[in-house]
CSV table of C-alpha atoms in Angstrom, one decimal:
chain,number,residue,atom,x,y,z
H,1,MET,CA,124.9,44.4,66.3
H,2,ILE,CA,121.5,43.5,64.9
H,3,PRO,CA,118.8,44.9,67.3
H,4,SER,CA,117.0,42.2,69.3
H,5,ASP,CA,113.7,43.6,68.2
H,6,ALA,CA,114.5,43.9,64.5
H,7,LYS,CA,112.1,41.2,63.4
H,8,ARG,CA,109.3,42.6,65.5
H,9,LYS,CA,109.8,46.1,64.1
H,10,TYR,CA,110.1,44.8,60.5
H,11,ASP,CA,106.8,42.8,60.9
H,12,GLN,CA,105.0,45.7,62.5
H,13,ASP,CA,106.2,48.7,60.5
H,14,GLY,CA,107.3,47.1,57.3
H,15,PHE,CA,110.9,48.3,57.7
H,16,VAL,CA,113.7,48.4,60.3
H,17,VAL,CA,116.9,50.4,60.7
H,18,VAL,CA,120.2,48.7,61.7
H,19,SER,CA,122.8,51.2,62.7
H,20,ASN,CA,126.5,50.6,62.0
H,21,PHE,CA,125.6,47.5,60.0
H,22,LEU,CA,129.0,47.4,58.4
H,23,ASP,CA,132.2,48.2,60.3
H,24,ARG,CA,135.0,50.4,58.9
H,25,ASP,CA,137.0,47.6,57.2
H,26,SER,CA,133.9,46.1,55.6
H,27,MET,CA,132.8,49.5,54.4
H,28,HIS,CA,136.2,50.2,52.9
H,29,ALA,CA,136.3,46.9,51.0
H,30,LEU,CA,132.8,47.5,49.6
H,31,THR,CA,133.3,51.1,48.6
H,32,ALA,CA,136.7,50.4,47.0
H,33,ASN,CA,135.1,47.8,44.8
H,34,LEU,CA,132.2,50.1,44.0
H,35,ASP,CA,134.7,52.8,42.9
H,36,ARG,CA,136.5,50.3,40.8
H,37,TYR,CA,133.3,49.1,39.2
H,38,ILE,CA,132.1,52.6,38.3
H,39,ARG,CA,135.5,53.6,37.0
H,40,ASP,CA,136.4,50.4,35.0
H,41,VAL,CA,133.1,48.6,34.2
H,42,VAL,CA,130.4,51.2,33.9
H,43,PRO,CA,131.8,52.8,30.8
H,44,HIS,CA,131.3,49.5,28.9
H,45,LEU,CA,127.8,48.7,30.2
H,46,PRO,CA,124.6,48.8,28.1
H,47,ALA,CA,122.0,51.4,28.9
H,48,GLY,CA,119.8,49.0,30.7
H,49,ASP,CA,122.5,48.3,33.3
H,50,ALA,CA,123.6,51.9,34.1
H,51,PHE,CA,121.1,54.8,34.2
H,52,PHE,CA,122.3,58.4,34.0
H,53,GLN,CA,120.3,61.6,34.4
H,54,ASP,CA,122.3,62.8,31.4
H,55,ARG,CA,124.4,60.1,29.6
H,56,SER,CA,126.7,62.8,28.3
H,57,LYS,CA,127.7,63.6,31.9
H,58,PRO,CA,129.2,60.7,33.8
H,59,GLU,CA,128.8,62.5,37.1
H,60,THR,CA,125.0,62.1,36.8
H,61,LEU,CA,125.1,58.3,37.1
H,62,LYS,CA,122.1,57.5,39.3
H,63,GLN,CA,121.5,53.7,39.2
H,64,LEU,CA,123.3,50.5,38.5
H,65,GLN,CA,121.6,47.1,38.0
H,66,HIS,CA,122.8,43.5,37.3
H,67,MET,CA,126.1,44.0,39.1
H,68,GLY,CA,126.4,40.3,39.7
H,69,GLN,CA,128.3,40.1,36.3
H,70,ASP,CA,131.3,41.3,38.3
H,71,PRO,CA,133.1,38.6,40.3
H,72,PHE,CA,133.4,40.6,43.5
H,73,PHE,CA,129.7,41.5,43.5
H,74,ASP,CA,128.6,38.0,42.5
H,75,GLU,CA,130.4,36.6,45.5
H,76,TYR,CA,129.1,39.5,47.7
H,77,ARG,CA,125.6,38.1,47.3
H,78,ARG,CA,126.6,35.3,49.6
H,79,ASN,CA,128.0,37.6,52.4
H,80,GLU,CA,127.1,36.0,55.7
H,81,ARG,CA,126.1,39.1,57.5
H,82,TRP,CA,123.7,40.3,54.9
H,83,ASN,CA,122.2,36.8,54.5
H,84,GLN,CA,121.8,36.3,58.2
H,85,LEU,CA,119.8,39.6,58.6
H,86,ALA,CA,117.6,38.8,55.5
H,87,GLU,CA,116.9,35.3,56.8
H,88,LEU,CA,115.9,36.6,60.2
H,89,LEU,CA,113.5,39.2,58.8
H,90,ILE,CA,111.9,37.0,56.1
H,91,GLY,CA,111.7,34.0,58.3
H,92,GLU,CA,113.0,31.3,55.9
H,93,PRO,CA,116.1,30.5,53.9
H,94,VAL,CA,116.8,33.3,51.4
H,95,GLU,CA,118.5,33.9,48.1
H,96,ALA,CA,120.1,37.3,47.2
H,97,GLN,CA,119.5,38.9,43.8
H,98,ALA,CA,122.2,40.8,42.0
H,99,PRO,CA,123.4,43.9,43.9
H,100,GLU,CA,122.3,47.4,42.9
H,101,TRP,CA,123.7,50.9,43.5
H,102,PHE,CA,121.6,54.1,43.7
H,103,ASN,CA,122.5,57.7,43.8
H,104,LYS,CA,120.8,61.1,43.7
H,105,PRO,CA,123.4,63.3,42.2
H,106,PRO,CA,123.4,66.9,43.4
H,107,GLY,CA,121.9,69.5,41.1
H,108,THR,CA,119.5,67.0,39.4
H,109,GLU,CA,115.7,66.8,39.7
H,110,HIS,CA,115.3,63.1,40.5
H,111,PRO,CA,112.5,62.2,42.9
H,112,THR,CA,111.7,58.5,43.6
H,113,PRO,CA,108.0,58.0,43.1
H,114,PRO,CA,106.0,56.2,45.8
H,115,HIS,CA,106.1,52.5,44.9
H,116,GLN,CA,106.1,48.9,46.3
H,117,ASP,CA,109.1,46.8,45.2
H,118,ASN,CA,107.0,43.7,44.8
H,119,TYR,CA,104.9,45.4,42.1
H,120,TYR,CA,108.1,45.0,40.1
H,121,PHE,CA,109.1,41.6,41.4
H,122,CYS,CA,105.7,39.9,41.2
H,123,LEU,CA,106.5,37.3,43.9
H,124,ARG,CA,104.0,35.1,45.7
H,125,PRO,CA,104.0,34.9,48.6
H,126,ALA,CA,105.6,38.3,49.2
H,127,ASN,CA,108.5,37.0,51.3
H,128,VAL,CA,111.0,39.4,49.9
H,129,ALA,CA,113.0,42.2,51.5
H,130,THR,CA,115.3,45.0,50.2
H,131,LEU,CA,118.4,45.7,52.3
H,132,TRP,CA,119.6,49.3,51.6
H,133,LEU,CA,122.9,50.5,52.9
H,134,ALA,CA,123.8,54.2,53.1
H,135,LEU,CA,127.2,55.1,51.6
H,136,ASP,CA,126.7,58.8,52.4
H,137,THR,CA,124.9,60.7,55.1
H,138,VAL,CA,121.3,60.5,54.1
H,139,ASP,CA,118.9,63.2,55.3
H,140,GLU,CA,115.9,65.3,54.2
H,141,GLU,CA,118.0,67.6,52.2
H,142,ASN,CA,119.6,65.0,49.9
H,143,GLY,CA,116.7,62.6,49.5
H,144,CYS,CA,116.1,60.3,52.4
H,145,LEU,CA,113.7,57.3,52.2
H,146,ARG,CA,110.2,57.9,53.4
H,147,TYR,CA,108.1,54.9,54.4
H,148,ALA,CA,104.4,54.6,54.8
H,149,VAL,CA,104.3,52.8,58.1
H,150,GLY,CA,102.4,49.5,58.1
H,151,SER,CA,101.6,49.7,54.4
H,152,HIS,CA,103.0,46.2,53.7
H,153,ARG,CA,99.9,44.7,55.4
H,154,CYS,CA,97.5,46.3,52.9
H,155,GLY,CA,98.5,44.5,49.7
H,156,ILE,CA,99.6,45.9,46.3
H,157,ARG,CA,98.2,49.3,45.3
H,158,PRO,CA,97.4,50.3,41.8
H,159,HIS,CA,100.6,51.6,39.9
H,160,ALA,CA,100.9,53.7,36.8
H,161,SER,CA,103.7,54.6,34.4
H,162,THR,CA,106.1,57.4,35.5
H,163,LYS,CA,108.8,59.4,33.7
H,164,VAL,CA,111.5,58.4,36.2
H,165,LEU,CA,114.0,56.1,34.6
H,166,GLY,CA,114.7,53.1,36.9
H,167,PHE,CA,111.3,53.4,38.6
H,168,SER,CA,109.0,52.8,35.7
H,169,GLN,CA,105.8,52.4,37.9
H,170,GLY,CA,104.6,54.5,40.8
H,171,ILE,CA,101.5,54.3,43.0
H,172,ALA,CA,98.7,56.0,41.1
H,173,ASP,CA,96.5,57.1,44.0
H,174,TYR,CA,99.1,58.2,46.6
H,175,GLY,CA,97.5,60.9,48.7
H,176,PRO,CA,97.2,62.9,52.0
H,177,ASP,CA,96.3,59.8,54.0
H,178,ASP,CA,99.5,58.1,52.8
H,179,LEU,CA,101.6,61.2,53.6
H,180,ASP,CA,100.2,61.2,57.1
H,181,LYS,CA,101.6,57.7,57.6
H,182,GLU,CA,105.1,58.5,56.4
H,183,GLN,CA,108.2,58.2,58.5
H,184,THR,CA,111.5,59.6,57.3
H,185,VAL,CA,114.6,57.5,57.8
H,186,LEU,CA,117.9,59.4,58.4
H,187,LEU,CA,121.1,57.3,58.0
H,188,ASN,CA,124.8,57.7,58.5
H,189,PRO,CA,127.3,55.9,56.3
H,190,GLY,CA,127.3,52.2,57.2
H,191,ASP,CA,123.7,52.3,58.5
H,192,LEU,CA,121.2,50.0,56.8
H,193,VAL,CA,117.4,50.0,56.4
H,194,ALA,CA,115.6,46.8,55.4
H,195,HIS,CA,112.1,47.0,54.1
H,196,HIS,CA,109.4,44.5,53.1
H,197,GLY,CA,108.7,44.1,49.4
H,198,GLU,CA,105.2,45.6,49.8
H,199,THR,CA,106.1,48.5,52.0
H,200,ILE,CA,105.3,51.8,50.2
H,201,HIS,CA,108.3,54.1,50.1
H,202,ARG,CA,109.5,57.2,48.2
H,203,ALA,CA,112.2,59.8,48.3
H,204,GLU,CA,112.4,63.5,47.5
H,205,PRO,CA,115.1,64.9,45.1
H,206,ASN,CA,118.5,65.8,46.3
H,207,ARG,CA,118.2,69.5,46.8
H,208,THR,CA,121.8,70.1,47.8
H,209,THR,CA,124.4,71.6,45.4
H,210,SER,CA,127.4,69.3,46.3
H,211,ARG,CA,126.4,66.3,48.3
H,212,GLN,CA,125.8,62.8,46.9
H,213,ARG,CA,123.2,60.4,48.2
H,214,ARG,CA,124.7,57.0,47.3
H,215,ALA,CA,123.4,53.6,48.5
H,216,PHE,CA,124.1,50.0,47.9
H,217,ALA,CA,121.3,47.5,48.0
H,218,MET,CA,120.5,43.8,47.7
H,219,VAL,CA,117.1,42.2,47.3
H,220,PHE,CA,116.5,38.9,49.2
H,221,ARG,CA,113.7,36.5,48.3
H,222,GLY,CA,112.5,33.7,50.5
H,223,ALA,CA,112.8,30.1,49.4
H,224,SER,CA,109.0,29.8,49.1
H,225,CYS,CA,108.6,32.7,46.6
H,226,GLN,CA,107.4,32.0,43.1
H,227,ARG,CA,107.1,34.6,40.4
H,228,ASP,CA,103.7,35.4,38.9
H,229,GLU,CA,104.7,35.2,35.3
H,230,VAL,CA,101.5,36.8,33.9
H,231,ALA,CA,101.9,39.8,36.2
H,232,TYR,CA,105.7,40.0,35.5
H,233,SER,CA,105.0,40.0,31.8
H,234,ARG,CA,102.7,43.0,32.1
H,235,TYR,CA,105.3,44.8,34.2
H,236,ALA,CA,108.1,44.0,31.7
H,237,ASP,CA,106.0,45.3,28.9
H,238,ALA,CA,105.4,48.6,30.8
H,239,VAL,CA,109.1,49.0,31.4
H,240,ARG,CA,109.8,48.5,27.7
H,241,GLN,CA,107.2,51.0,26.7
H,242,GLN,CA,108.6,53.5,29.2
H,243,HIS,CA,112.1,53.2,27.9
H,244,GLU,CA,110.9,53.6,24.3
H,245,ALA,CA,109.0,56.7,25.3
H,246,LEU,CA,111.9,58.3,27.2
H,247,ALA,CA,114.3,57.5,24.4
H,248,THR,CA,111.9,59.3,22.0
H,249,GLU,CA,111.7,62.3,24.2
H,250,THR,CA,115.5,62.6,24.5
H,251,SER,CA,116.4,61.8,20.9
């Protein structure tokens, strides 16, 4: 069940947790298709659609983008339960972007820098939300999400280039005051956290030796959103420069 106060918590804190968002059968259908996609599709994808900590080691797969090219995941964008929650939180009709998959493989140093999703999206107004579903137990040891409570009400912060593939930009001046506002979100498989596009969040590396930290996510934008093309062009250029720099370092 979606909590009756989900919209209030989302508006107040910039995020809300929905426990047991998917039932067992729904989780099974989703995870079976994720396994299929990783097994059959990922080996043939270009580098920009599948990010690895080390491309020579398939077990270090850490992020998948543009999954809407697959018929199952293209249709999944229209899943009624996901769309109903997104529309409730955003407050207007919504459209889902292509699904994404994230992991923090064990034994890899892969922190997620503090950032705001809408710095990447460049949408005005910022009526955009990310719905993030845990596929594994997510806790402080394997890299749970950490949110700066209420930060979505303070606008976009300055970002700068990072060396984290998949998160090209991170908040440049994140400091002690931000850390004091953080709240960790611990999730079980099937639990979901939804956050506003301008809520600051980050995650520590997975410090376990054997546990995955996998998640499936979709971004929903409200019907009123328009992309700031000038800002997006600057962001896209920064991503290109980051990828070129990382390719040089690893070549």
